[in-house]
Coordinates of C-alpha atoms in Angstrom, one line a residue:
Chain M
M22 CA -8.1 -3.4 -11.4
S23 CA -9.6 -1.8 -14.5
Y24 CA -6.7 -3.1 -16.6
I25 CA -6.7 -6.6 -15.2
G26 CA -10.5 -6.8 -15.8
H27 CA -10.0 -5.7 -19.4
G28 CA -7.0 -7.9 -19.9
L29 CA -8.6 -11.1 -18.5
S30 CA -11.7 -10.7 -20.6
H31 CA -9.5 -10.7 -23.7
A32 CA -7.4 -13.6 -22.4
I33 CA -10.4 -15.8 -21.7
L34 CA -11.4 -15.4 -25.4
G35 CA -8.6 -17.9 -26.2
G36 CA -10.2 -20.4 -23.9
A37 CA -13.7 -19.7 -25.3
V38 CA -12.4 -20.4 -28.9
V39 CA -10.7 -23.6 -27.8
G40 CA -14.0 -24.7 -26.3
Y41 CA -15.9 -24.0 -29.6
V42 CA -13.2 -25.7 -31.7
T43 CA -13.0 -28.8 -29.5
H44 CA -16.7 -29.0 -28.8
Y45 CA -16.2 -28.8 -25.0
S46 CA -18.3 -26.5 -22.8
F47 CA -17.2 -22.9 -23.0
Y48 CA -17.4 -22.8 -19.2
V49 CA -14.9 -25.7 -18.9
T50 CA -12.3 -24.4 -21.4
G51 CA -12.9 -20.7 -20.5
G52 CA -12.6 -21.6 -16.8
I53 CA -9.4 -23.4 -17.2
W54 CA -7.9 -20.8 -19.5
G55 CA -9.1 -17.9 -17.3
G56 CA -7.7 -19.6 -14.2
I57 CA -4.3 -20.2 -15.8
S58 CA -4.2 -16.6 -17.2
A59 CA -5.1 -15.2 -13.8
L60 CA -2.4 -17.2 -12.1
L61 CA 0.2 -16.3 -14.7
I62 CA -0.6 -12.6 -14.4
T63 CA -0.4 -12.8 -10.6
G64 CA 2.8 -14.7 -10.7
V65 CA 4.6 -12.6 -13.4
S66 CA 3.5 -9.3 -11.8
R67 CA 5.0 -10.4 -8.5
T68 CA 8.5 -10.5 -9.9
R69 CA 9.6 -7.0 -9.3
K70 CA 11.4 -6.6 -12.6
I71 CA 8.1 -6.7 -14.5
G72 CA 5.3 -4.5 -13.5
A73 CA 1.7 -5.8 -13.4
D74 CA 0.7 -3.8 -16.5
A75 CA 3.4 -5.4 -18.5
A76 CA 2.6 -8.9 -17.2
I77 CA -1.1 -8.4 -18.0
G78 CA -0.2 -7.0 -21.5
I79 CA 2.0 -10.1 -22.3
V80 CA -0.3 -12.8 -21.0
T81 CA -3.6 -11.4 -22.2
T82 CA -2.5 -10.4 -25.7
A83 CA -0.8 -13.8 -26.2
S84 CA -3.9 -15.6 -25.0
Y85 CA -6.2 -13.4 -27.2
A86 CA -3.9 -14.1 -30.2
V87 CA -4.3 -17.8 -29.7
G88 CA -8.1 -17.3 -30.0
I89 CA -7.7 -15.2 -33.2
A90 CA -5.2 -17.8 -34.6
L91 CA -7.7 -20.6 -34.1
I92 CA -10.5 -18.5 -35.6
S93 CA -8.4 -17.8 -38.7
R94 CA -7.8 -21.6 -39.1
G95 CA -11.4 -22.6 -38.6
H96 CA -13.2 -19.9 -40.6
H97 CA -16.5 -20.6 -39.0
F98 CA -18.4 -18.3 -36.8
T99 CA -21.4 -19.7 -34.8
R100 CA -24.0 -17.8 -32.9
N101 CA -22.4 -18.9 -29.6
F102 CA -19.1 -17.7 -30.8
E103 CA -20.5 -14.3 -31.8
A104 CA -22.0 -14.1 -28.3
A105 CA -18.5 -14.4 -26.8
F106 CA -17.4 -11.4 -28.8
F107 CA -20.4 -9.1 -28.8
G108 CA -22.7 -10.6 -26.1
N109 CA -26.3 -11.9 -26.4
I110 CA -28.3 -11.3 -23.3
L111 CA -31.5 -12.5 -24.9
G112 CA -29.9 -15.8 -25.7
V113 CA -29.1 -16.6 -22.1
T114 CA -29.9 -20.3 -21.2
S115 CA -30.9 -21.7 -17.9
T116 CA -27.3 -23.2 -17.6
D117 CA -25.9 -19.7 -18.0
L118 CA -28.2 -18.5 -15.2
W119 CA -27.1 -21.3 -12.9
V120 CA -23.5 -20.6 -13.6
L121 CA -24.1 -16.8 -13.0
A122 CA -25.8 -17.5 -9.7
A123 CA -23.1 -19.9 -8.5
V124 CA -20.3 -17.5 -9.4
A125 CA -22.2 -14.5 -7.9
G126 CA -22.6 -16.5 -4.7
A127 CA -19.0 -17.6 -4.6
V128 CA -17.7 -14.0 -5.2
A129 CA -20.1 -12.6 -2.6
L130 CA -18.9 -15.1 0.0
A131 CA -15.3 -14.6 -0.8
V132 CA -15.6 -10.8 -0.6
F133 CA -17.5 -11.2 2.7
F134 CA -15.0 -13.3 4.4
L135 CA -11.9 -11.8 2.8
Y136 CA -13.1 -8.2 2.9
K137 CA -10.4 -6.8 5.2
Q138 CA -7.6 -8.7 3.5
L139 CA -8.7 -7.6 0.1
L140 CA -9.0 -4.0 1.3
F141 CA -5.5 -4.0 2.8
V142 CA -3.8 -5.6 -0.2
T143 CA -5.5 -3.3 -2.6
F144 CA -4.8 -0.2 -0.5
D145 CA -1.3 -0.8 0.7
P146 CA 0.1 -4.0 -0.8
D147 CA 3.7 -3.5 0.4
V148 CA 2.7 -3.1 4.0
A149 CA -0.2 -5.7 4.2
S150 CA 2.2 -8.6 4.6
S151 CA 3.9 -7.0 7.6
F152 CA 0.5 -7.0 9.3
G153 CA 0.1 -10.7 8.7
V154 CA -1.9 -10.7 5.5
R155 CA -0.9 -13.5 3.1
T156 CA -0.7 -11.1 0.1
G157 CA 0.2 -13.8 -2.4
V158 CA -2.9 -15.9 -1.6
V159 CA -5.1 -12.8 -1.6
D160 CA -3.8 -11.8 -5.0
I161 CA -4.4 -15.2 -6.5
V162 CA -7.9 -15.4 -5.0
F163 CA -8.8 -12.0 -6.3
S164 CA -7.5 -12.8 -9.9
L165 CA -9.4 -16.1 -9.9
L166 CA -12.7 -14.5 -8.7
L167 CA -12.3 -11.8 -11.4
A168 CA -11.7 -14.5 -14.0
A169 CA -14.8 -16.4 -12.8
A170 CA -16.9 -13.3 -13.0
I171 CA -15.7 -12.5 -16.5
I172 CA -16.3 -16.1 -17.7
A173 CA -19.8 -16.1 -16.2
T174 CA -20.8 -12.9 -18.0
M175 CA -18.9 -13.2 -21.2
R176 CA -21.8 -14.6 -23.2
I177 CA -24.0 -11.9 -22.0
L178 CA -21.9 -8.8 -22.5
G179 CA -19.1 -10.1 -24.8
V180 CA -15.4 -9.7 -24.6
T181 CA -15.3 -6.2 -26.0
L182 CA -17.7 -4.7 -23.5
I183 CA -17.2 -6.7 -20.4
A184 CA -14.4 -4.4 -19.1
A185 CA -16.9 -1.5 -18.9
A186 CA -19.2 -3.7 -16.7
V187 CA -16.3 -4.4 -14.4
V188 CA -15.0 -0.9 -14.2
T189 CA -17.8 1.6 -14.6
P190 CA -19.9 0.8 -11.5
A191 CA -16.8 1.0 -9.3
V192 CA -15.8 4.3 -10.8
V193 CA -19.3 5.9 -10.4
A194 CA -19.4 4.7 -6.8
R195 CA -15.9 6.1 -6.2
L196 CA -17.1 9.5 -7.3
A197 CA -20.0 9.3 -4.9
S198 CA -18.1 8.0 -1.8
D199 CA -14.8 8.3 0.1
S200 CA -15.4 5.2 2.1
F201 CA -14.4 1.8 0.7
A202 CA -17.3 0.0 2.4
R203 CA -19.9 2.5 1.0
M204 CA -18.3 2.4 -2.4
L205 CA -18.5 -1.4 -2.5
A206 CA -22.2 -1.4 -1.7
L207 CA -22.9 1.5 -4.1
A208 CA -21.1 -0.2 -6.9
V209 CA -23.4 -3.2 -6.6
V210 CA -26.4 -0.9 -6.8
V211 CA -25.0 1.0 -9.8
G212 CA -24.1 -2.2 -11.6
A213 CA -27.7 -3.5 -11.2
L214 CA -29.1 -0.2 -12.3
C215 CA -26.9 -0.3 -15.4
G216 CA -28.2 -3.8 -16.2
F217 CA -31.9 -2.9 -15.7
G218 CA -31.6 0.5 -17.5
G219 CA -29.5 -0.9 -20.3
M220 CA -32.0 -3.7 -20.9
Y221 CA -34.9 -1.4 -21.1
V222 CA -33.1 0.8 -23.6
S223 CA -32.1 -2.3 -25.6
Y224 CA -35.7 -3.6 -25.7
Y225 CA -37.4 -0.3 -26.7
G226 CA -34.6 0.9 -28.9
D227 CA -33.9 -2.5 -30.6
I228 CA -30.2 -2.1 -29.9
A229 CA -27.7 -4.8 -28.9
S230 CA -28.0 -5.2 -25.1
G231 CA -24.3 -5.3 -24.3
A232 CA -23.9 -1.9 -26.0
T233 CA -26.9 -0.3 -24.2
I234 CA -25.8 -1.6 -20.8
T235 CA -22.3 -0.2 -21.4
L236 CA -23.7 3.1 -22.7
F237 CA -26.1 3.4 -19.8
G238 CA -23.2 3.0 -17.4
A239 CA -21.2 5.6 -19.3
A240 CA -24.1 8.0 -19.2
L241 CA -24.5 7.5 -15.5
F242 CA -20.8 8.2 -15.0
A243 CA -21.1 11.4 -17.0
V244 CA -24.1 12.6 -15.0
V245 CA -22.4 11.9 -11.6
Y246 CA -19.1 13.4 -12.8
L247 CA -20.7 16.6 -14.2
A248 CA -23.0 17.0 -11.1
G249 CA -20.0 16.7 -8.9
L250 CA -18.0 19.3 -10.8
A251 CA -21.0 21.7 -10.7
R252 CA -21.4 21.1 -7.0
G253 CA -17.7 21.8 -6.5
A254 CA -17.9 25.0 -8.5
L255 CA -20.9 26.2 -6.5
Q256 CA -19.1 25.4 -3.2
R257 CA -16.0 27.3 -4.3
R258 CA -18.1 30.3 -5.4
S259 CA -19.9 30.4 -2.0
L260 CA -16.6 30.2 -0.1
G261 CA -15.1 33.0 -2.2
P262 CA -11.7 33.5 -3.9
G263 CA -8.7 31.6 -2.6
S264 CA -10.8 28.9 -1.1
A265 CA -9.5 26.2 -3.5
D266 CA -6.4 24.6 -1.9
P267 CA -4.8 22.3 -4.5
D268 CA -2.9 20.6 -1.7
L269 CA -5.9 19.7 0.3
P270 CA -8.7 18.8 -2.1
A271 CA -11.8 17.6 -0.3
G272 CA -15.0 15.8 -1.3
F273 CA -15.7 15.4 -5.0
A274 CA -12.6 17.2 -6.3
A275 CA -10.4 14.7 -4.5
R276 CA -12.5 11.8 -5.7
A277 CA -12.5 13.1 -9.3
R278 CA -8.7 13.1 -9.2
T279 CA -8.9 9.3 -8.7
L280 CA -10.0 9.0 -12.3
Q281 CA -6.7 10.5 -13.4
D282 CA -5.0 7.6 -11.6
L283 CA -7.2 4.9 -13.0
D284 CA -5.5 3.5 -16.0
I285 CA -8.5 2.7 -18.1
H286 CA -7.8 1.2 -21.4
Chain B
M2 CA 30.8 3.6 24.1
A3 CA 29.6 0.0 24.4
P4 CA 26.4 -1.1 22.6
V5 CA 23.4 -1.4 24.8
T6 CA 23.5 -5.0 26.2
G7 CA 23.5 -6.8 29.5
T8 CA 19.9 -6.5 30.5
A9 CA 18.2 -9.6 32.1
S10 CA 15.6 -9.8 29.3
P11 CA 16.7 -10.5 25.7
P12 CA 17.4 -7.5 23.4
L13 CA 14.3 -6.1 21.8
V14 CA 16.1 -6.4 18.5
E15 CA 19.1 -8.4 17.6
F16 CA 21.0 -8.8 14.3
A17 CA 23.4 -11.6 15.1
Q18 CA 26.1 -11.5 12.4
A19 CA 23.3 -11.0 9.9
A20 CA 24.1 -10.4 6.2
F21 CA 21.6 -9.4 3.4
A22 CA 22.0 -9.6 -0.3
Y23 CA 19.8 -8.3 -3.2
G24 CA 18.8 -10.2 -6.2
G25 CA 21.3 -13.0 -5.9
G26 CA 24.2 -10.6 -5.8
G27 CA 26.9 -10.4 -3.1
V28 CA 26.3 -9.2 0.5
A29 CA 25.0 -5.7 0.4
V30 CA 24.3 -5.1 4.1
E31 CA 25.9 -6.6 7.2
A32 CA 24.7 -6.0 10.7
D33 CA 25.7 -7.1 14.2
L34 CA 23.6 -5.1 16.4
R35 CA 21.5 -5.2 19.6
I36 CA 18.8 -2.8 20.7
A37 CA 17.5 -2.9 24.3
P38 CA 13.9 -3.2 25.2
G39 CA 12.2 0.2 25.4
A40 CA 14.9 2.0 23.3
L41 CA 14.3 4.8 20.9
V42 CA 16.8 4.4 18.2
G43 CA 17.4 6.2 14.9
L44 CA 19.0 4.4 11.9
V45 CA 21.0 7.0 9.9
G46 CA 23.0 6.7 6.8
P47 CA 23.0 7.6 3.1
S48 CA 20.6 6.2 0.5
G49 CA 21.4 2.5 0.0
A50 CA 23.1 2.2 3.4
G51 CA 20.7 -0.6 4.4
K52 CA 18.3 1.3 6.7
T53 CA 15.1 0.1 5.1
T54 CA 16.6 -3.4 4.6
L55 CA 17.0 -3.7 8.4
L56 CA 13.5 -2.6 9.0
R57 CA 12.1 -5.1 6.4
A58 CA 14.2 -7.8 8.0
L59 CA 12.5 -7.2 11.3
L60 CA 9.2 -7.5 9.5
G61 CA 10.1 -10.9 7.9
Q62 CA 10.1 -9.4 4.4
V63 CA 13.8 -9.8 3.9
R64 CA 15.7 -12.9 5.0
P65 CA 19.4 -12.8 5.9
V66 CA 21.7 -14.9 3.7
R67 CA 23.6 -15.7 6.9
G68 CA 23.3 -14.9 10.6
Q69 CA 20.0 -14.4 12.4
V70 CA 17.5 -11.6 13.1
L71 CA 15.7 -11.8 16.4
V72 CA 12.9 -9.8 17.9
G73 CA 12.4 -10.2 21.7
G74 CA 14.8 -13.2 21.6
S75 CA 12.8 -15.1 18.9
P76 CA 14.0 -15.6 15.4
V77 CA 12.0 -13.7 12.7
G78 CA 10.5 -16.1 10.2
R79 CA 8.6 -15.4 7.0
R80 CA 5.6 -14.3 9.1
P81 CA 6.0 -10.9 10.8
P82 CA 6.3 -11.0 14.6
R83 CA 3.0 -10.4 16.3
R84 CA 3.9 -7.4 18.5
V85 CA 5.7 -5.3 15.9
G86 CA 4.0 -2.3 14.4
Y87 CA 5.1 -0.7 11.1
V88 CA 4.6 2.8 9.8
P89 CA 5.7 3.2 6.1
Q90 CA 6.9 6.3 4.4
L91 CA 3.9 8.6 3.6
E92 CA 5.2 8.9 0.1
T93 CA 4.2 5.3 -0.6
I94 CA 0.6 5.8 0.4
D95 CA -2.1 5.9 -2.4
W96 CA -3.9 9.1 -1.3
H97 CA -6.6 8.7 -3.9
F98 CA -7.7 5.3 -2.6
P99 CA -11.3 5.5 -1.2
I100 CA -10.6 4.9 2.5
T101 CA -11.5 6.9 5.7
V102 CA -9.4 7.4 8.7
A103 CA -11.4 4.8 10.7
E104 CA -11.2 2.2 7.9
A105 CA -7.4 2.7 7.6
V106 CA -6.7 2.4 11.3
L107 CA -8.9 -0.7 11.7
L108 CA -6.8 -2.5 9.0
G109 CA -4.2 -2.8 11.8
R110 CA -6.3 -5.5 13.4
V111 CA -6.7 -7.4 10.2
S112 CA -5.1 -10.6 11.5
E113 CA -6.8 -10.6 14.9
S114 CA -10.3 -9.4 14.2
G115 CA -11.9 -12.6 12.9
P116 CA -13.5 -13.4 9.5
L117 CA -16.4 -11.0 9.5
P118 CA -16.1 -7.9 7.4
W119 CA -17.2 -5.4 10.0
P120 CA -15.0 -4.6 13.1
R121 CA -15.6 -6.2 16.4
R122 CA -17.0 -3.9 19.1
R123 CA -13.7 -4.0 21.1
D124 CA -11.7 -3.2 18.0
R125 CA -13.9 -0.2 17.2
A126 CA -13.6 1.0 20.9
E127 CA -9.8 0.6 20.7
M128 CA -9.7 2.5 17.4
E129 CA -11.7 5.4 18.9
A130 CA -9.5 5.5 22.0
L131 CA -6.4 5.7 19.8
L132 CA -7.8 8.4 17.6
E133 CA -8.7 10.3 20.7
R134 CA -5.2 9.9 22.1
L135 CA -3.6 11.0 18.9
D136 CA -6.0 14.0 18.7
I137 CA -7.6 13.0 15.4
A138 CA -10.9 11.6 16.7
E139 CA -13.0 14.2 14.8
M140 CA -11.4 13.1 11.5
A141 CA -12.5 9.4 11.9
H142 CA -14.9 9.5 9.0
R143 CA -12.9 11.8 6.7
H144 CA -11.0 10.7 3.7
I145 CA -7.3 10.3 4.6
R146 CA -6.2 12.8 1.9
T147 CA -8.1 15.7 3.4
L148 CA -5.9 15.6 6.5
S149 CA -2.7 17.7 7.2
G150 CA 0.7 16.0 7.0
G151 CA 0.9 15.5 10.8
Q152 CA -2.6 14.1 11.0
Q153 CA -1.9 11.7 8.1
Q154 CA 1.2 10.5 10.0
R155 CA -0.9 10.0 13.1
V156 CA -3.4 7.8 11.1
F157 CA -0.7 5.4 10.1
L158 CA 0.8 5.5 13.6
A159 CA -2.6 4.6 14.9
R160 CA -2.8 1.7 12.4
A161 CA 0.5 0.4 13.8
L162 CA -0.4 1.1 17.5
I163 CA -3.7 -0.7 17.3
R164 CA -1.7 -3.9 17.2
R165 CA -0.4 -3.0 20.7
P166 CA 3.2 -3.4 19.6
D167 CA 6.3 -3.8 21.8
L168 CA 8.3 -2.6 18.9
L169 CA 7.4 0.2 16.5
L170 CA 9.2 0.6 13.2
L171 CA 9.0 3.8 11.3
D172 CA 10.5 4.4 7.8
E173 CA 11.4 8.1 7.5
P174 CA 8.5 9.4 9.6
T175 CA 9.5 13.0 9.2
S176 CA 10.3 13.0 5.5
G177 CA 8.5 15.7 3.6
V178 CA 6.8 17.3 6.5
D179 CA 7.1 20.9 7.8
V180 CA 9.0 21.9 11.0
R181 CA 5.9 22.0 13.2
T182 CA 4.7 18.6 12.0
R183 CA 8.1 17.2 12.6
H184 CA 8.1 18.4 16.2
E185 CA 4.6 17.0 16.7
I186 CA 5.7 13.6 15.4
L187 CA 8.9 13.5 17.5
D188 CA 7.0 14.6 20.6
L189 CA 4.4 11.8 20.0
L190 CA 7.1 9.2 19.5
S191 CA 8.8 10.3 22.7
E192 CA 5.5 9.9 24.6
L193 CA 5.0 6.5 23.2
N194 CA 8.5 5.5 24.1
L195 CA 7.9 6.7 27.7
D196 CA 5.0 4.4 27.7
G197 CA 7.4 1.5 27.1
V198 CA 7.1 1.1 23.3
G199 CA 10.5 0.4 21.7
I200 CA 11.0 2.5 18.6
V201 CA 13.3 2.1 15.7
L202 CA 13.1 4.7 12.9
T203 CA 15.1 5.6 9.9
T204 CA 16.0 9.1 9.0
H205 CA 18.1 11.1 6.6
D206 CA 17.9 14.1 8.7
L207 CA 21.0 14.3 11.0
N208 CA 20.2 17.6 12.8
A209 CA 16.5 18.0 13.0
V210 CA 15.8 14.3 13.9
A211 CA 18.9 12.2 14.6
A212 CA 20.5 14.7 16.9
L213 CA 17.4 14.7 19.1
L214 CA 17.1 11.0 19.6
P215 CA 18.6 9.1 22.6
E216 CA 20.4 6.6 20.5
L217 CA 21.7 6.3 16.9
V218 CA 23.0 3.6 14.7
C219 CA 25.1 4.8 11.8
L220 CA 24.9 2.5 8.7
N221 CA 26.7 2.3 5.5
G222 CA 26.4 -1.3 4.3
R223 CA 27.5 -2.2 7.8
V224 CA 27.1 -0.8 11.3
V225 CA 29.6 2.0 11.5
A226 CA 28.8 3.2 15.0
Q227 CA 26.1 2.9 17.7
G228 CA 25.6 5.2 20.6
R229 CA 24.2 8.5 21.9
P230 CA 24.3 11.4 19.4
D231 CA 27.1 13.1 21.4
Q232 CA 29.1 9.9 20.9
V233 CA 28.5 9.1 17.3
L234 CA 27.9 12.6 15.7
H235 CA 31.6 13.0 15.1
P236 CA 33.5 13.8 11.9
D237 CA 35.2 10.4 11.7
V238 CA 32.0 8.5 12.1
L239 CA 30.2 10.7 9.7
R240 CA 32.9 10.4 7.1
A241 CA 32.7 6.6 7.4
T242 CA 28.9 6.7 7.2
F243 CA 28.3 9.2 4.5
G244 CA 31.6 9.0 2.6
S245 CA 32.2 12.8 2.7
E246 CA 33.8 15.3 5.0
M247 CA 31.5 16.9 7.6
V248 CA 32.1 19.2 10.5
V249 CA 30.2 19.0 13.8
I250 CA 29.0 22.1 15.7
E251 CA 28.0 22.0 19.3
H252 CA 25.2 24.3 20.1
D253 CA 23.0 24.4 23.2
G254 CA 24.0 20.9 24.2
L255 CA 23.3 19.4 20.8
R256 CA 25.8 18.2 18.3
L257 CA 24.9 19.3 14.8
A258 CA 26.6 18.1 11.6
T259 CA 27.0 20.1 8.4
D260 CA 29.0 19.7 5.1
A261 CA 32.6 20.7 5.4
P262 CA 33.6 23.7 3.3
S263 CA 35.2 22.5 0.2
H264 CA 37.5 25.6 -0.4
G265 CA 39.7 27.6 1.9
P266 CA 40.3 27.5 5.6
N267 CA 37.5 29.9 6.6
H268 CA 33.9 29.0 6.8
P269 CA 30.9 30.8 8.2
H270 CA 30.0 28.4 11.0
H271 CA 29.8 29.6 14.6
G272 CA 30.0 27.7 17.8
H273 CA 32.3 25.0 19.0
L274 CA 33.6 23.0 16.1
H275 CA 35.0 19.5 16.5
H276 CA 37.6 18.4 14.0
G277 CA 39.4 15.1 14.0
P278 CA 39.4 12.3 16.5
D279 CA 39.6 14.4 19.6
H280 CA 36.3 13.3 21.2
D281 CA 36.6 10.7 23.9
G282 CA 33.5 8.7 23.0
A283 CA 33.8 8.8 19.3
A284 CA 36.8 6.5 18.9
A285 CA 35.0 3.8 20.9
A286 CA 31.8 4.4 18.9
V287 CA 33.4 4.0 15.6
R288 CA 33.4 0.3 14.5
G289 CA 35.9 -0.2 11.9
A290 CA 35.7 3.3 10.6
R291 CA 38.7 4.3 8.6

């Protein structure tokens, strides 16, 4: 999830550049490009010979390279184009807001009605189909939703920082909860908190907003992580020596191990 | 020993001259096999013998290149049969995924519980009753990783059982668990079977699992033998199944298999050893064994 979010944000840059070069709307070219990239990643990663990480690596770097190649041919940066790279939350237009609202609504509806299928396919993809879940359809829907979310927020946070906005709230929520339902709700709250907090820091510190939102999320992660470690140490001390069973980690220790499994690039 | 057939109702499971191939290659597994309703059957054989392939075929995940796979008399299509429950190997589970016992079990009703994200009242009641029956009700809101091996196996058994299956498929249910947990799991499966649930499981463990089951199917790319343990746990069958010499010991009414000593005529085994094709049932049980 972290890797596909990161990869798709880079892949969509190719579509964004095509939009700027051809004078079409970024949302049209980015949307088409993102949709095709998402379908390609889903399709290639379903062939068992190639893992999802390799599929994402090939598709996204090729797409990113198309964007770079077009930039090197054109030699002209515009303000809009810089926004795609680095984000520009203060330059958001009413069109951007409408697109954001539409995508947020569509994603919320899709997660609401596909919650159980998404949970099953994410947790146990090999078994979900034997319980009647159409895993191929769920994979495609998930990739397209992620692509749409990235396209809608690219001009706000920028390609280089958008992965943090996708991943950090989920990771912070994971540290605080063992339940998928609670984690999902908490991630929304954490994401909103990062947005508000980051914007305040950006305004008063006169720092680029994409960077402050990302750094606010990273700081929140560090606080929750360290607080959890401290709590775990206190619990172990109160239980006495020999209480830590590496085979049966509970609570925060188990959740913190999740981070080792998250392949964050 | 004749395979179990001849009941009025169709076999619970039937592989009718079915053949399976991997990745466009030649036929890797062939099966002509019938399992009666309410049976408790173990599929045994070495790695690559086709045990998991047969389970996946029953779930509609693998299609035969020829022949048919039927569950309850109906051909298995691309969609899994409705009344089949599946318990995967615990080794394949992502134990760091944020999911509680209750959430994991309720996934078993994913296809029947409507479009809303929260469980229906009757699904929740059924989940609670199942957890109670499997003695893990107190763990409902705990993360799955914090449970013992036996409790974890019960969680995934509950996820399969909440579909109210007529046929339960388990892939290596006792792999990597301790002796006590293995006994718990086998006792539980026996209870479920007495309640009328047909069970097919795969196992590598000839003595601790296979020897205790009512019926075995020995596989090695094809069905080598099918029958009761006392009929199929025989040196000829085991040689054809595992490709190596094994001796069989009879102890306390059970037939137990072990590797044949590679050097010298003396070996440390005690009990009644069975060498060669001197057992009445074995010759009939072997299908095409060398």
